[in-house]
Structure formats: C-alpha cells, structure tokens
Coordinates of C-alpha atoms in Angstrom, one line a residue:
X1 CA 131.7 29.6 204.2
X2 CA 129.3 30.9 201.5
X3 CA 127.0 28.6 200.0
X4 CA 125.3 29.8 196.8
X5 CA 122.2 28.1 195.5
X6 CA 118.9 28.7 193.0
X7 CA 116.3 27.6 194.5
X8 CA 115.1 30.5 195.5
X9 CA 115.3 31.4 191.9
X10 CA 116.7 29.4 189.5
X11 CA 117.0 31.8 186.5
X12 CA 118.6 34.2 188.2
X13 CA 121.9 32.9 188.7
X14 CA 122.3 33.2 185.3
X15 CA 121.6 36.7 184.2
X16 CA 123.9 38.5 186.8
X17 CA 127.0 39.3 185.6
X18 CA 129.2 38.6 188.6
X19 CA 131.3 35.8 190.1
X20 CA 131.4 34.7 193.8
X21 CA 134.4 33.6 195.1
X22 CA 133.9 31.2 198.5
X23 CA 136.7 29.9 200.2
X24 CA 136.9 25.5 200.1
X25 CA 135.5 23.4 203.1
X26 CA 139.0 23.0 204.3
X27 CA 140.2 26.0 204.6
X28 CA 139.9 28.4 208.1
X29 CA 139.3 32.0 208.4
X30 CA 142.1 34.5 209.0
X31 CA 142.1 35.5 212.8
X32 CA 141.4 38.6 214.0
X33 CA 139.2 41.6 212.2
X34 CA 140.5 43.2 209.0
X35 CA 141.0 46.8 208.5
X36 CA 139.6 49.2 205.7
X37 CA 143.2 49.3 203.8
X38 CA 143.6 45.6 203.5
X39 CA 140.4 45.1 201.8
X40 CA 140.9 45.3 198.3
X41 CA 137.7 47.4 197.5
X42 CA 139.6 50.2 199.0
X43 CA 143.1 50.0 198.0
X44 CA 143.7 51.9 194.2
X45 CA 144.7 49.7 191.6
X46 CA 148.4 49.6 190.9
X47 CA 149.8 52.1 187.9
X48 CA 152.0 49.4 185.7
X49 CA 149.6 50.2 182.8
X50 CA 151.0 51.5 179.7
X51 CA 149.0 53.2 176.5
X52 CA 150.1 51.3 173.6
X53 CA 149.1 52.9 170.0
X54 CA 146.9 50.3 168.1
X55 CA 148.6 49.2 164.8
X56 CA 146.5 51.1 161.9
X57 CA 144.7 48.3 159.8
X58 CA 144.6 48.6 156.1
X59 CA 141.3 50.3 155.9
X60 CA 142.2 52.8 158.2
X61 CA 145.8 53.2 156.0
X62 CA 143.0 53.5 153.2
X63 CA 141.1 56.1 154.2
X64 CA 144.3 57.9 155.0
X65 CA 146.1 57.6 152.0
X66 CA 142.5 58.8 150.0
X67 CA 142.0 61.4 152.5
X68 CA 145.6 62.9 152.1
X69 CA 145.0 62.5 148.2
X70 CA 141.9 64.5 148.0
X71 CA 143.2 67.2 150.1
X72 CA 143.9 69.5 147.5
X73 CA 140.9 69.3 146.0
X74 CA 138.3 69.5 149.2
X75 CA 140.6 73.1 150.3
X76 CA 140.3 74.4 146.4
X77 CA 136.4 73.4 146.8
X78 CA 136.5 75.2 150.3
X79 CA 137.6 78.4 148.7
X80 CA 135.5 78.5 146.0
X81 CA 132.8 78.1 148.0
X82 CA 134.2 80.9 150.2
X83 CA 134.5 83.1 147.1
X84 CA 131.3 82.2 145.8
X85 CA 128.7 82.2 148.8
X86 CA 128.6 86.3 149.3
X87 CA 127.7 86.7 145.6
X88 CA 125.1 84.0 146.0
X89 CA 123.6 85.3 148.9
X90 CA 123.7 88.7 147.6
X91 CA 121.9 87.2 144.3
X92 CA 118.9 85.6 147.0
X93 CA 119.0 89.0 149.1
X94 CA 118.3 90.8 145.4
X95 CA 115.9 88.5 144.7
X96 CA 113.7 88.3 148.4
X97 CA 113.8 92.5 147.7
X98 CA 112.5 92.3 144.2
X99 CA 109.5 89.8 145.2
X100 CA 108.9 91.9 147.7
X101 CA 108.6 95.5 145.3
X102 CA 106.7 93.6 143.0
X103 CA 104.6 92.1 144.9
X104 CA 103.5 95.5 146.5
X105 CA 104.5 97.7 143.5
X106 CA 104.0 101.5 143.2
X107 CA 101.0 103.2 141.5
X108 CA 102.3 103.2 137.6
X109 CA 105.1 100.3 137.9
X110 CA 103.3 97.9 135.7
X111 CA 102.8 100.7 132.5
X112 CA 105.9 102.4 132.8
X113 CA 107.7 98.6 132.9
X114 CA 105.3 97.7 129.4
X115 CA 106.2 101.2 127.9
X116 CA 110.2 100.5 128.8
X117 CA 109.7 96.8 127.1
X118 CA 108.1 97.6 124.7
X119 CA 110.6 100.2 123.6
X120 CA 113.1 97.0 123.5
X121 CA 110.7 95.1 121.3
X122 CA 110.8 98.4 118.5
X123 CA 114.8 98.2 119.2
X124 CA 114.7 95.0 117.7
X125 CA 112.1 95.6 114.9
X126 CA 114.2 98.7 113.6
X127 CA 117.8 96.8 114.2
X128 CA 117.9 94.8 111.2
X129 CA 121.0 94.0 109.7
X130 CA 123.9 93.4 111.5
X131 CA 124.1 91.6 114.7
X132 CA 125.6 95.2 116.5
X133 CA 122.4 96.7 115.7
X134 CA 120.3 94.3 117.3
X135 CA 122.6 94.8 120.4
X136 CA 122.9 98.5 120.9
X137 CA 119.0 100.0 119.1
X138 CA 117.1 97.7 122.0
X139 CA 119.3 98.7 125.0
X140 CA 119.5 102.3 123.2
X141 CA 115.8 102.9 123.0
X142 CA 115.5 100.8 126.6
X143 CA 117.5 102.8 128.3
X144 CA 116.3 106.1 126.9
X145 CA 112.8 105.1 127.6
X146 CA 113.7 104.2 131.5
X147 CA 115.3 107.4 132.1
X148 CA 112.5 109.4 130.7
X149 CA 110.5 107.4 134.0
X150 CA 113.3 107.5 136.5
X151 CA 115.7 110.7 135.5
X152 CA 117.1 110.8 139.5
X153 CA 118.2 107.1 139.0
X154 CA 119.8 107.4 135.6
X155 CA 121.5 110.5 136.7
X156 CA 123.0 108.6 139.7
X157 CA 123.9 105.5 137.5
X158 CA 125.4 108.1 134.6
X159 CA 127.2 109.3 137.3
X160 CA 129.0 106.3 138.9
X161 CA 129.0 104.9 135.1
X162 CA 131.3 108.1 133.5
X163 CA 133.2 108.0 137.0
X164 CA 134.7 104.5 136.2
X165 CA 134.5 104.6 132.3
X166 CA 137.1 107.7 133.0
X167 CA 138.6 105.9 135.5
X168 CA 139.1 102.7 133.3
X169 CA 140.2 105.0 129.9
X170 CA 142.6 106.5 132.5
X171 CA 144.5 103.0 133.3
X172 CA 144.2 102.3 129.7
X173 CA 145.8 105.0 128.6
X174 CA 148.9 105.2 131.0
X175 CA 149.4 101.2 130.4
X176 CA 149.5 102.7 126.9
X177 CA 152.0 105.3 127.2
X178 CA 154.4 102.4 129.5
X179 CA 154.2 100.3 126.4
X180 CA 155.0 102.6 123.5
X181 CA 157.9 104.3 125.8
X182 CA 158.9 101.3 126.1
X183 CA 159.6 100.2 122.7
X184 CA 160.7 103.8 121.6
X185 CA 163.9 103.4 124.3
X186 CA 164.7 99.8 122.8
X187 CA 164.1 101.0 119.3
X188 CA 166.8 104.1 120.4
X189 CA 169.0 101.5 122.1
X190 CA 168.9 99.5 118.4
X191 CA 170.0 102.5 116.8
X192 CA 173.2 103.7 118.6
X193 CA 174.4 100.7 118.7
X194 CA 174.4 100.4 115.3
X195 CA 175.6 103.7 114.1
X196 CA 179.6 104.0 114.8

C-alpha cells in the first residue's frame, strides 16, 4: 500500500520522530469508504487512566524532615524581621532627612552645632572624678547650650519629656502602694492568727 523510501533524502528518515504503519503485501483493503467516527484521529481516547501519587524518594523525605525541623526557627526569624524592619526603615528615613538638612543647612547651623559641642568638650574637662560626673556635666552643659539656640524645641521636648516622667513616677508609685499593701495585710493576717 505505502512504500516508504530515502532516496529522495536519505537523512531525513532519520530525524523525524514518527512511525508509519503500512499494511503487508498480502493483505486487502477494507471495502467501502470509512466515516469520520471510525478513524481513530477523531475518536477521544478512553478514560481508564488513574493518577497514582509517586512514592517520595529519600531525598525528597530529606528535605522534608529538614524543612519541618527548621520551621520554628525560619517563623521566629520571620517575626523578628517583622518586628525589626519599621525601626530600620525609620532609622534610613532619619537618616535620608538628616543628609538632606545638612547638606542644605540653615544660615548659623554649623556655629551654633561647634558652640553646642564644644560645650560637651568643657563638660568633660570640668567632670573629673567620678564616672557620674563625666555622664551628667557634658549632657548638662549640652543641653543647656542647645536650648539657649532652639528654646521652641526644648520647650516642646520638656514638655513631652515631664508628661511621661510624671506619667512613669505615676505607675511607679501605684505598683508601689500594691506592694507595701500588700505585705501590710499578710503581716496583719500573721498577727491575729497568732494572738488568741
């Protein structure tokens, strides 16, 4: 019926992917014109196919077994890096303001910052002694010094400073109170049950 040969091009048979089937010299033709639904080409393939899960090889079982092992610590790295990226990024946003103020500073920036360190430098010439004094005379005579240059600002930070030290020696003092009540009630307790 078909006979397939290279001469035409003898490479070619080769490189194609595909396989002819031809029917043998003996055989004879089927009688009689097909129709479309006969012809294999157009019929769908029958649905006896299953999906059957691959077994999981030991390096997949591996990975699994490191993966479910360092769990814990990826979602306690997740949430410290959670925790930490707004304070970095607040850091950067500081930092991109304050090149850009410097780098286009005001008229007397640049000797009102020298006056203000060099206020800190005396701090630490006059602090000598104890380490306390070499803490509080420079950021004494710094901070003085600063809000002598920039009174609206030191007012505002006074402000919101005093607000929260009251606030803080509030708490303090009411956790106090709890305590020593507290211990006065078991110490009255103690007592009456001792006396008859």
């Amino acid at each position: 019926m078909l006979k397939v040969t290279g001469s035409a091009m003898p490479g070619a048979a080769s490189l194609l992917p595909i396989t002819v089937f031809a029917a043998a010299d003996g055989e004879t033709e089927r009688p009689g014109p097909l129709l479309r639904d006969e012809l294999s080409l157009y019929t769908a393939p029958s649905q006896k196919s299953q999906y059957v899960e691959p077994e999981a090889g030991q390096l997949e079982q591996s990975v699994a077994t490191l993966r479910k092992s360092t769990e814990p610590y990826t979602e306690w790295c997740q949430g410290t890096y959670d925790k930490i990226k707004p304070r970095v990024q607040s850091v950067v946003k500081c930092g991109h303001d304050t090149y850009a103020y410097l780098k286009n500073p005001p008229k007397e920036f640049y000797p009102r910052a020298a006056v203000i360190g060099f206020t800190g430098v005396l701090g630490l010439f006059l602090a000598r002694g104890s380490r306390l004094k070499k803490l509080f005379y420079p950021v004494g005579l710094m901070t003085v010094s600063a809000s002598l240059y920039y009174p609206e600002q030191a007012a505002a930070i006074a402000k919101s400073s005093g607000d929260s030290v009251y606030e803080r020696a509030v708490q303090s003092y009411a956790a106090l109170e709890k305590m020593v009540m507290h211990q006065s009630k078991a110490e009255k307790g103690n007592d009456s049950e001792t006396k008859p």
